[in-house]
Amino acid sequence: MKPVRKAVLPVAGFGTRVLPATKAVPKEMLTVFDRPALQYVVDEAREAGIEHFVFVTGRGKQAIEDYFDKAFELETTLEAKKKDAILAEVRAAALPPGAASFTRQQAALGLGHAVLCARDMIGDEPFAVLLPDVIVNGKGGSCLKQMVDAYNEVGGNIIAVDEVPQERVNQYGVIDPVTAGDAGPLVKMKGMVEKPPIDKAPSRLKITGRYILQPQVFDLLATQTPGAGGEIQLTDAMQRLMSSQDFHAFKYAGQDYDCGDKLLYLEAFAAMALAHPELGAKAKAVLEGVLKKG
Ligand code: UTP
């Protein structure tokens, strides 16, 4: 079985739900406490052993390419001023030479279309897709690391899921399990449903924005017709792939935060501030102070 070495990060969307913040700043670069959302996602993938990152960008997304480059003037200045701690953090953000590729999605035709743009760069091997506006705070290892470990056991295709209360299933894409009520973290799938009515949902397992896919999905994406919202949907191509390949949902340990909506972004910001290893306790006092002020 070929290992999962490469990841696709689609970053070409407009981020309309968080406008005007995203008018001149890519959504994936919005600050979540002390770093861009994308930094958390890249760190998650690096922890999982990802060696090559394919960013699918678009017009107005240059900040992303600059962020993962060496910042020569900045680093020289920090070095001269002996600001060693912050210099180390700045340097850690850059990716190793040759580890990042950038391709442009010329028009935001949908997530499936964005993934298809990475086809040549991925080639004939399994790969991860990480939606970079979702931060996952994994417990006992990053979410993608947990998924790669599961992949090394069962192969095929894997979709990260998280259990949500029944009354909220109609807000998400949920998976359709082969057998209801599987207790373990891996659940064999037979389908997916987007925003099902509460009483008709096939499960409470919400699709979270992390995938491990086989390269055959590209053949299907290439012929995929527009689906929901007139966009070429990754979900539709995965659904077709399911007729010839195994798909497992994987209940990762941890918590996900969506930065693509104004209020959820606020939640992500507060959660990452509270989870900060050095500043978490102080951040808590600040947040409590804000609530007291009313
Ligand atoms: P979203 O649907 O959350 O992003 O896609 P969006 O389209 O930017 O958001 P809204 O709905 O307008 O507010 C998830 C990820 O897929 C990327 C986005 O950049 C985001 O990181 N994406 C989406 C693309 O790269 N291309 C697309 O055509 C659509």
mmCIF file of C-alpha atoms and ligand atoms in Angstrom:
data_model
loop_
_atom_site.group_PDB
_atom_site.id
_atom_site.type_symbol
_atom_site.label_atom_id
_atom_site.label_comp_id
_atom_site.label_asym_id
_atom_site.label_seq_id
_atom_site.Cartn_x
_atom_site.Cartn_y
_atom_site.Cartn_z
ATOM 1 C CA MET A 1 0.000 0.000 0.000
ATOM 2 C CA LYS A 2 1.407 3.403 -0.974
ATOM 3 C CA PRO A 3 1.798 5.837 1.965
ATOM 4 C CA VAL A 4 -0.052 9.160 2.213
ATOM 5 C CA ARG A 5 2.686 11.715 1.468
ATOM 6 C CA LYS A 6 0.879 14.594 -0.205
ATOM 7 C CA ALA A 7 -1.956 16.899 0.764
ATOM 8 C CA VAL A 8 -4.231 19.230 -1.177
ATOM 9 C CA LEU A 9 -5.293 22.463 0.508
ATOM 10 C CA PRO A 10 -7.982 24.215 -1.527
ATOM 11 C CA VAL A 11 -7.765 27.940 -0.799
ATOM 12 C CA ALA A 12 -9.423 29.516 -3.829
ATOM 13 C CA GLY A 13 -12.898 30.251 -2.425
ATOM 14 C CA PHE A 14 -14.302 33.764 -1.931
ATOM 15 C CA GLY A 15 -15.165 33.425 1.743
ATOM 16 C CA THR A 16 -18.397 35.311 1.196
ATOM 17 C CA ARG A 17 -19.797 34.362 4.596
ATOM 18 C CA VAL A 18 -17.040 36.280 6.369
ATOM 19 C CA LEU A 19 -17.000 39.385 4.172
ATOM 20 C CA PRO A 20 -15.905 42.154 4.431
ATOM 21 C CA ALA A 21 -12.963 40.634 6.385
ATOM 22 C CA THR A 22 -12.091 38.546 3.333
ATOM 23 C CA LYS A 23 -12.298 41.323 0.749
ATOM 24 C CA ALA A 24 -8.514 41.779 0.629
ATOM 25 C CA VAL A 25 -7.328 39.003 2.996
ATOM 26 C CA PRO A 26 -7.785 35.340 2.078
ATOM 27 C CA LYS A 27 -10.189 33.600 4.464
ATOM 28 C CA GLU A 28 -7.552 30.966 5.194
ATOM 29 C CA MET A 29 -5.187 33.718 6.379
ATOM 30 C CA LEU A 30 -7.583 35.190 8.956
ATOM 31 C CA THR A 31 -5.839 35.343 12.309
ATOM 32 C CA VAL A 32 -6.984 32.788 14.834
ATOM 33 C CA PHE A 33 -5.444 34.173 18.036
ATOM 34 C CA ASP A 34 -1.742 34.366 17.115
ATOM 35 C CA ARG A 35 -1.445 32.734 13.674
ATOM 36 C CA PRO A 36 -3.377 32.333 10.439
ATOM 37 C CA ALA A 37 -5.981 29.567 10.314
ATOM 38 C CA LEU A 38 -3.922 27.916 7.586
ATOM 39 C CA GLN A 39 -0.906 27.552 9.870
ATOM 40 C CA TYR A 40 -2.839 25.274 12.241
ATOM 41 C CA VAL A 41 -3.916 23.121 9.296
ATOM 42 C CA VAL A 42 -0.420 22.844 7.816
ATOM 43 C CA ASP A 43 0.948 21.933 11.261
ATOM 44 C CA GLU A 44 -1.719 19.250 11.594
ATOM 45 C CA ALA A 45 -0.668 17.770 8.244
ATOM 46 C CA ARG A 46 3.042 17.952 9.027
ATOM 47 C CA GLU A 47 2.422 16.048 12.250
ATOM 48 C CA ALA A 48 0.760 13.374 10.093
ATOM 49 C CA GLY A 49 3.926 12.989 8.003
ATOM 50 C CA ILE A 50 2.771 14.973 4.948
ATOM 51 C CA GLU A 51 5.827 15.835 2.871
ATOM 52 C CA HIS A 52 4.313 17.846 0.041
ATOM 53 C CA PHE A 53 1.594 20.496 0.154
ATOM 54 C CA VAL A 54 -0.400 21.438 -2.932
ATOM 55 C CA PHE A 55 -2.174 24.763 -2.430
ATOM 56 C CA VAL A 56 -4.955 25.432 -4.919
ATOM 57 C CA THR A 57 -5.066 29.216 -4.920
ATOM 58 C CA GLY A 58 -6.816 31.925 -6.908
ATOM 59 C CA ARG A 59 -6.487 35.602 -7.670
ATOM 60 C CA GLY A 60 -5.904 37.727 -4.566
ATOM 61 C CA LYS A 61 -4.363 34.843 -2.589
ATOM 62 C CA GLN A 62 -0.681 35.832 -2.924
ATOM 63 C CA ALA A 63 -0.385 36.314 0.848
ATOM 64 C CA ILE A 64 -0.533 32.523 1.206
ATOM 65 C CA GLU A 65 2.505 31.930 -0.996
ATOM 66 C CA ASP A 66 4.442 34.678 0.812
ATOM 67 C CA TYR A 67 3.517 33.295 4.216
ATOM 68 C CA PHE A 68 5.144 29.914 3.585
ATOM 69 C CA ASP A 69 8.248 31.458 2.003
ATOM 70 C CA LYS A 70 11.370 32.648 3.790
ATOM 71 C CA ALA A 71 10.900 36.258 4.986
ATOM 72 C CA PHE A 72 14.465 37.383 4.346
ATOM 73 C CA GLU A 73 14.315 41.033 5.496
ATOM 74 C CA LEU A 74 12.154 40.254 8.497
ATOM 75 C CA GLU A 75 14.383 37.402 9.628
ATOM 76 C CA THR A 76 17.561 39.452 9.193
ATOM 77 C CA THR A 77 16.053 42.269 11.268
ATOM 78 C CA LEU A 78 14.874 39.940 14.036
ATOM 79 C CA GLU A 79 18.288 38.290 14.066
ATOM 80 C CA ALA A 80 20.092 41.640 14.391
ATOM 81 C CA LYS A 81 17.774 42.610 17.251
ATOM 82 C CA LYS A 82 18.328 39.222 18.925
ATOM 83 C CA LYS A 83 14.607 38.492 19.039
ATOM 84 C CA ASP A 84 15.363 34.781 19.036
ATOM 85 C CA ALA A 85 12.065 33.382 20.288
ATOM 86 C CA ILE A 86 9.888 35.141 17.722
ATOM 87 C CA LEU A 87 12.474 34.462 15.011
ATOM 88 C CA ALA A 88 12.207 30.739 15.741
ATOM 89 C CA GLU A 89 8.413 30.946 15.398
ATOM 90 C CA VAL A 90 8.650 32.859 12.116
ATOM 91 C CA ARG A 91 11.130 30.324 10.733
ATOM 92 C CA ALA A 92 9.013 27.363 11.832
ATOM 93 C CA ALA A 93 6.139 28.696 9.685
ATOM 94 C CA ALA A 94 8.105 28.301 6.433
ATOM 95 C CA LEU A 95 7.893 24.983 4.608
ATOM 96 C CA PRO A 96 11.050 23.050 3.677
ATOM 97 C CA PRO A 97 12.486 23.678 0.186
ATOM 98 C CA GLY A 98 10.370 22.018 -2.485
ATOM 99 C CA ALA A 99 7.637 20.986 -0.048
ATOM 100 C CA ALA A 100 4.997 23.397 -1.380
ATOM 101 C CA SER A 101 3.436 23.698 -4.828
ATOM 102 C CA PHE A 102 0.903 26.287 -5.887
ATOM 103 C CA THR A 103 -1.600 25.977 -8.678
ATOM 104 C CA ARG A 104 -4.425 28.331 -9.553
ATOM 105 C CA GLN A 105 -8.068 27.487 -9.855
ATOM 106 C CA GLN A 106 -8.985 30.074 -12.476
ATOM 107 C CA ALA A 107 -12.632 30.229 -11.412
ATOM 108 C CA ALA A 108 -14.139 29.107 -8.083
ATOM 109 C CA LEU A 109 -16.259 26.337 -9.604
ATOM 110 C CA GLY A 110 -16.499 24.321 -6.399
ATOM 111 C CA LEU A 111 -14.429 22.240 -3.984
ATOM 112 C CA GLY A 112 -14.386 19.226 -6.321
ATOM 113 C CA HIS A 113 -13.044 21.376 -9.138
ATOM 114 C CA ALA A 114 -10.377 22.832 -6.823
ATOM 115 C CA VAL A 115 -9.193 19.324 -5.898
ATOM 116 C CA LEU A 116 -9.127 18.361 -9.592
ATOM 117 C CA CYS A 117 -6.704 21.246 -10.223
ATOM 118 C CA ALA A 118 -4.140 19.355 -8.092
ATOM 119 C CA ARG A 119 -4.338 16.194 -10.207
ATOM 120 C CA ASP A 120 -0.942 16.382 -11.931
ATOM 121 C CA MET A 121 0.853 17.403 -8.766
ATOM 122 C CA ILE A 122 -0.583 14.469 -6.822
ATOM 123 C CA GLY A 123 -0.100 11.830 -9.533
ATOM 124 C CA ASP A 124 -0.920 8.190 -8.895
ATOM 125 C CA GLU A 125 -0.886 7.954 -5.104
ATOM 126 C CA PRO A 126 -3.292 8.304 -2.192
ATOM 127 C CA PHE A 127 -3.510 11.848 -0.840
ATOM 128 C CA ALA A 128 -5.092 13.921 1.894
ATOM 129 C CA VAL A 129 -7.473 16.851 1.445
ATOM 130 C CA LEU A 130 -7.689 19.358 4.299
ATOM 131 C CA LEU A 131 -10.233 22.177 4.217
ATOM 132 C CA PRO A 132 -8.117 25.008 5.546
ATOM 133 C CA ASP A 133 -10.940 27.023 7.038
ATOM 134 C CA VAL A 134 -11.581 24.214 9.528
ATOM 135 C CA ILE A 135 -9.183 23.920 12.463
ATOM 136 C CA VAL A 136 -9.184 20.575 14.235
ATOM 137 C CA ASN A 137 -7.763 20.416 17.718
ATOM 138 C CA GLY A 138 -6.880 16.709 17.812
ATOM 139 C CA LYS A 139 -6.634 14.792 21.077
ATOM 140 C CA GLY A 140 -3.610 12.478 21.337
ATOM 141 C CA GLY A 141 -2.209 13.397 17.913
ATOM 142 C CA SER A 142 -3.409 15.596 15.080
ATOM 143 C CA CYS A 143 -6.658 14.662 13.333
ATOM 144 C CA LEU A 144 -4.890 13.795 10.069
ATOM 145 C CA LYS A 145 -2.276 11.766 11.985
ATOM 146 C CA GLN A 146 -5.077 9.718 13.539
ATOM 147 C CA MET A 147 -6.571 9.247 10.054
ATOM 148 C CA VAL A 148 -3.254 8.188 8.511
ATOM 149 C CA ASP A 149 -2.820 5.607 11.289
ATOM 150 C CA ALA A 150 -6.308 4.272 10.515
ATOM 151 C CA TYR A 151 -5.551 4.339 6.764
ATOM 152 C CA ASN A 152 -2.452 2.234 7.323
ATOM 153 C CA GLU A 153 -4.750 -0.425 8.799
ATOM 154 C CA VAL A 154 -7.679 -0.426 6.351
ATOM 155 C CA GLY A 155 -6.555 1.444 3.182
ATOM 156 C CA GLY A 156 -9.203 2.711 0.750
ATOM 157 C CA ASN A 157 -10.748 6.118 1.350
ATOM 158 C CA ILE A 158 -11.285 7.744 4.738
ATOM 159 C CA ILE A 159 -13.473 10.684 5.762
ATOM 160 C CA ALA A 160 -13.156 12.333 9.188
ATOM 161 C CA VAL A 161 -16.448 12.604 11.054
ATOM 162 C CA ASP A 162 -17.649 13.998 14.338
ATOM 163 C CA GLU A 163 -20.802 13.089 16.247
ATOM 164 C CA VAL A 164 -23.326 15.957 16.494
ATOM 165 C CA PRO A 165 -26.625 16.183 18.410
ATOM 166 C CA GLN A 166 -29.642 14.870 16.452
ATOM 167 C CA GLU A 167 -31.317 18.294 16.398
ATOM 168 C CA ARG A 168 -28.363 19.758 14.442
ATOM 169 C CA VAL A 169 -27.863 17.067 11.771
ATOM 170 C CA ASN A 170 -29.837 19.140 9.248
ATOM 171 C CA GLN A 171 -27.004 21.721 9.183
ATOM 172 C CA TYR A 172 -24.282 19.363 7.903
ATOM 173 C CA GLY A 173 -23.280 16.682 5.461
ATOM 174 C CA VAL A 174 -23.641 13.361 7.293
ATOM 175 C CA ILE A 175 -22.552 9.849 6.384
ATOM 176 C CA ASP A 176 -24.715 6.826 5.732
ATOM 177 C CA PRO A 177 -23.181 3.838 7.565
ATOM 178 C CA VAL A 178 -23.426 0.231 6.353
ATOM 179 C CA THR A 179 -24.396 -0.840 9.882
ATOM 180 C CA ALA A 180 -26.011 1.622 12.269
ATOM 181 C CA GLY A 181 -24.497 2.117 15.720
ATOM 182 C CA ASP A 182 -20.898 0.955 15.060
ATOM 183 C CA ALA A 183 -19.034 1.533 18.300
ATOM 184 C CA GLY A 184 -15.402 1.759 17.084
ATOM 185 C CA PRO A 185 -13.744 4.761 15.438
ATOM 186 C CA LEU A 186 -13.973 3.274 11.897
ATOM 187 C CA VAL A 187 -17.416 3.016 10.314
ATOM 188 C CA LYS A 188 -17.880 1.436 6.881
ATOM 189 C CA MET A 189 -19.886 3.813 4.684
ATOM 190 C CA LYS A 190 -22.402 3.330 1.927
ATOM 191 C CA GLY A 191 -23.250 6.959 1.237
ATOM 192 C CA MET A 192 -23.426 10.590 2.299
ATOM 193 C CA VAL A 193 -26.335 13.006 2.575
ATOM 194 C CA GLU A 194 -26.117 16.796 2.556
ATOM 195 C CA LYS A 195 -28.268 18.540 5.213
ATOM 196 C CA PRO A 196 -30.860 15.764 5.753
ATOM 197 C CA PRO A 197 -34.163 16.448 7.576
ATOM 198 C CA ILE A 198 -33.688 15.709 11.305
ATOM 199 C CA ASP A 199 -35.979 12.665 11.282
ATOM 200 C CA LYS A 200 -34.505 11.190 8.069
ATOM 201 C CA ALA A 201 -30.763 11.517 8.816
ATOM 202 C CA PRO A 202 -28.918 8.193 8.292
ATOM 203 C CA SER A 203 -26.491 9.010 11.153
ATOM 204 C CA ARG A 204 -25.331 11.793 13.457
ATOM 205 C CA LEU A 205 -21.814 11.673 11.993
ATOM 206 C CA LYS A 206 -20.942 15.038 10.479
ATOM 207 C CA ILE A 207 -18.346 15.244 7.678
ATOM 208 C CA THR A 208 -15.561 17.450 9.015
ATOM 209 C CA GLY A 209 -13.246 18.582 6.195
ATOM 210 C CA ARG A 210 -10.449 16.026 6.316
ATOM 211 C CA TYR A 211 -10.207 13.254 3.725
ATOM 212 C CA ILE A 212 -7.789 10.565 2.561
ATOM 213 C CA LEU A 213 -8.616 9.666 -1.033
ATOM 214 C CA GLN A 214 -7.399 7.348 -3.749
ATOM 215 C CA PRO A 215 -6.230 8.989 -7.005
ATOM 216 C CA GLN A 216 -9.094 7.382 -8.996
ATOM 217 C CA VAL A 217 -11.273 10.176 -7.604
ATOM 218 C CA PHE A 218 -9.629 12.485 -10.164
ATOM 219 C CA ASP A 219 -11.119 10.514 -13.095
ATOM 220 C CA LEU A 220 -14.546 11.027 -11.575
ATOM 221 C CA LEU A 221 -13.956 14.709 -10.778
ATOM 222 C CA ALA A 222 -12.943 15.253 -14.412
ATOM 223 C CA THR A 223 -16.382 14.124 -15.557
ATOM 224 C CA GLN A 224 -18.363 15.453 -12.592
ATOM 225 C CA THR A 225 -21.312 17.671 -13.516
ATOM 226 C CA PRO A 226 -22.263 20.607 -11.263
ATOM 227 C CA GLY A 227 -24.323 19.636 -8.220
ATOM 228 C CA ALA A 228 -25.601 21.606 -5.206
ATOM 229 C CA GLY A 229 -25.233 25.371 -5.655
ATOM 230 C CA GLY A 230 -24.211 24.844 -9.307
ATOM 231 C CA GLU A 231 -20.717 23.816 -8.058
ATOM 232 C CA ILE A 232 -18.583 20.774 -8.886
ATOM 233 C CA GLN A 233 -18.832 18.963 -5.579
ATOM 234 C CA LEU A 234 -16.190 16.663 -4.105
ATOM 235 C CA THR A 235 -19.010 14.846 -2.300
ATOM 236 C CA ASP A 236 -20.645 13.842 -5.602
ATOM 237 C CA ALA A 237 -17.404 12.350 -6.967
ATOM 238 C CA MET A 238 -16.749 10.508 -3.668
ATOM 239 C CA GLN A 239 -20.266 9.121 -3.768
ATOM 240 C CA ARG A 240 -19.571 7.697 -7.252
ATOM 241 C CA LEU A 241 -16.197 6.292 -6.169
ATOM 242 C CA MET A 242 -17.966 4.477 -3.347
ATOM 243 C CA SER A 243 -19.493 2.039 -5.851
ATOM 244 C CA SER A 244 -16.049 0.609 -6.656
ATOM 245 C CA GLN A 245 -13.888 1.379 -3.588
ATOM 246 C CA ASP A 246 -14.120 1.105 0.197
ATOM 247 C CA PHE A 247 -14.937 4.229 2.205
ATOM 248 C CA HIS A 248 -14.667 4.442 5.986
ATOM 249 C CA ALA A 249 -15.814 7.272 8.193
ATOM 250 C CA PHE A 250 -13.303 7.884 10.969
ATOM 251 C CA LYS A 251 -14.439 9.284 14.316
ATOM 252 C CA TYR A 252 -11.353 11.274 15.246
ATOM 253 C CA ALA A 253 -10.626 12.275 18.831
ATOM 254 C CA GLY A 254 -10.765 16.051 19.281
ATOM 255 C CA GLN A 255 -12.817 19.076 18.371
ATOM 256 C CA ASP A 256 -13.258 20.968 15.110
ATOM 257 C CA TYR A 257 -13.739 24.708 14.631
ATOM 258 C CA ASP A 258 -15.071 26.270 11.430
ATOM 259 C CA CYS A 259 -13.630 29.682 10.562
ATOM 260 C CA GLY A 260 -15.865 30.177 7.517
ATOM 261 C CA ASP A 261 -18.786 31.747 9.401
ATOM 262 C CA LYS A 262 -18.653 34.900 11.549
ATOM 263 C CA LEU A 263 -19.857 33.445 14.859
ATOM 264 C CA LEU A 264 -18.066 30.125 14.453
ATOM 265 C CA TYR A 265 -14.892 32.075 13.664
ATOM 266 C CA LEU A 266 -15.300 33.859 16.969
ATOM 267 C CA GLU A 267 -15.616 30.468 18.661
ATOM 268 C CA ALA A 268 -12.484 29.205 16.868
ATOM 269 C CA PHE A 269 -10.550 32.312 17.928
ATOM 270 C CA ALA A 270 -11.563 31.961 21.588
ATOM 271 C CA ALA A 271 -10.912 28.200 21.614
ATOM 272 C CA MET A 272 -7.421 28.544 20.140
ATOM 273 C CA ALA A 273 -6.615 31.369 22.563
ATOM 274 C CA LEU A 274 -7.688 29.174 25.487
ATOM 275 C CA ALA A 275 -5.694 26.208 24.096
ATOM 276 C CA HIS A 276 -2.497 28.241 23.702
ATOM 277 C CA PRO A 277 0.226 26.475 25.742
ATOM 278 C CA GLU A 278 1.689 29.660 27.296
ATOM 279 C CA LEU A 279 -1.041 32.281 27.004
ATOM 280 C CA GLY A 280 -4.165 30.141 27.537
ATOM 281 C CA ALA A 281 -4.698 31.022 31.206
ATOM 282 C CA LYS A 282 -4.251 34.752 30.576
ATOM 283 C CA ALA A 283 -6.548 34.552 27.547
ATOM 284 C CA LYS A 284 -9.232 33.022 29.773
ATOM 285 C CA ALA A 285 -8.993 35.968 32.178
ATOM 286 C CA VAL A 286 -9.276 38.387 29.222
ATOM 287 C CA LEU A 287 -12.383 36.620 27.876
ATOM 288 C CA GLU A 288 -14.009 36.561 31.323
ATOM 289 C CA GLY A 289 -13.243 40.268 31.657
ATOM 290 C CA VAL A 290 -14.946 40.983 28.312
ATOM 291 C CA LEU A 291 -18.076 39.126 29.436
ATOM 292 C CA LYS A 292 -18.143 41.007 32.756
ATOM 293 C CA LYS A 293 -17.914 44.364 30.979
ATOM 294 C CA GLY A 294 -20.994 43.319 28.983
HETATM 295 P P1 UTP B 1 -16.151 26.860 1.413
HETATM 296 O O1 UTP B 1 -17.401 26.687 0.645
HETATM 297 O O2 UTP B 1 -16.211 26.806 2.903
HETATM 298 O O3 UTP B 1 -15.411 28.219 1.046
HETATM 299 O O4 UTP B 1 -15.089 25.830 0.876
HETATM 300 P P2 UTP B 1 -15.907 29.506 0.298
HETATM 301 O O5 UTP B 1 -16.566 29.165 -0.990
HETATM 302 O O6 UTP B 1 -14.712 30.391 0.238
HETATM 303 O O7 UTP B 1 -16.940 30.099 1.358
HETATM 304 P P3 UTP B 1 -18.275 30.956 1.183
HETATM 305 O O8 UTP B 1 -19.366 29.932 1.079
HETATM 306 O O9 UTP B 1 -18.094 31.816 -0.027
HETATM 307 O O10 UTP B 1 -18.371 31.760 2.444
HETATM 308 C C1 UTP B 1 -14.132 25.149 1.683
HETATM 309 C C2 UTP B 1 -12.706 25.394 1.186
HETATM 310 O O11 UTP B 1 -12.621 25.114 -0.217
HETATM 311 C C3 UTP B 1 -12.057 26.199 -0.914
HETATM 312 C C4 UTP B 1 -12.267 27.431 -0.018
HETATM 313 O O12 UTP B 1 -11.216 28.377 -0.217
HETATM 314 C C5 UTP B 1 -12.270 26.850 1.379
HETATM 315 O O13 UTP B 1 -10.989 26.856 1.969
HETATM 316 N N1 UTP B 1 -12.703 26.324 -2.235
HETATM 317 C C6 UTP B 1 -14.052 26.357 -2.341
HETATM 318 C C7 UTP B 1 -11.906 26.417 -3.356
HETATM 319 O O14 UTP B 1 -10.660 26.390 -3.267
HETATM 320 N N2 UTP B 1 -12.503 26.550 -4.578
HETATM 321 C C8 UTP B 1 -13.853 26.591 -4.736
HETATM 322 O O15 UTP B 1 -14.324 26.708 -5.886
HETATM 323 C C9 UTP B 1 -14.644 26.483 -3.573
#
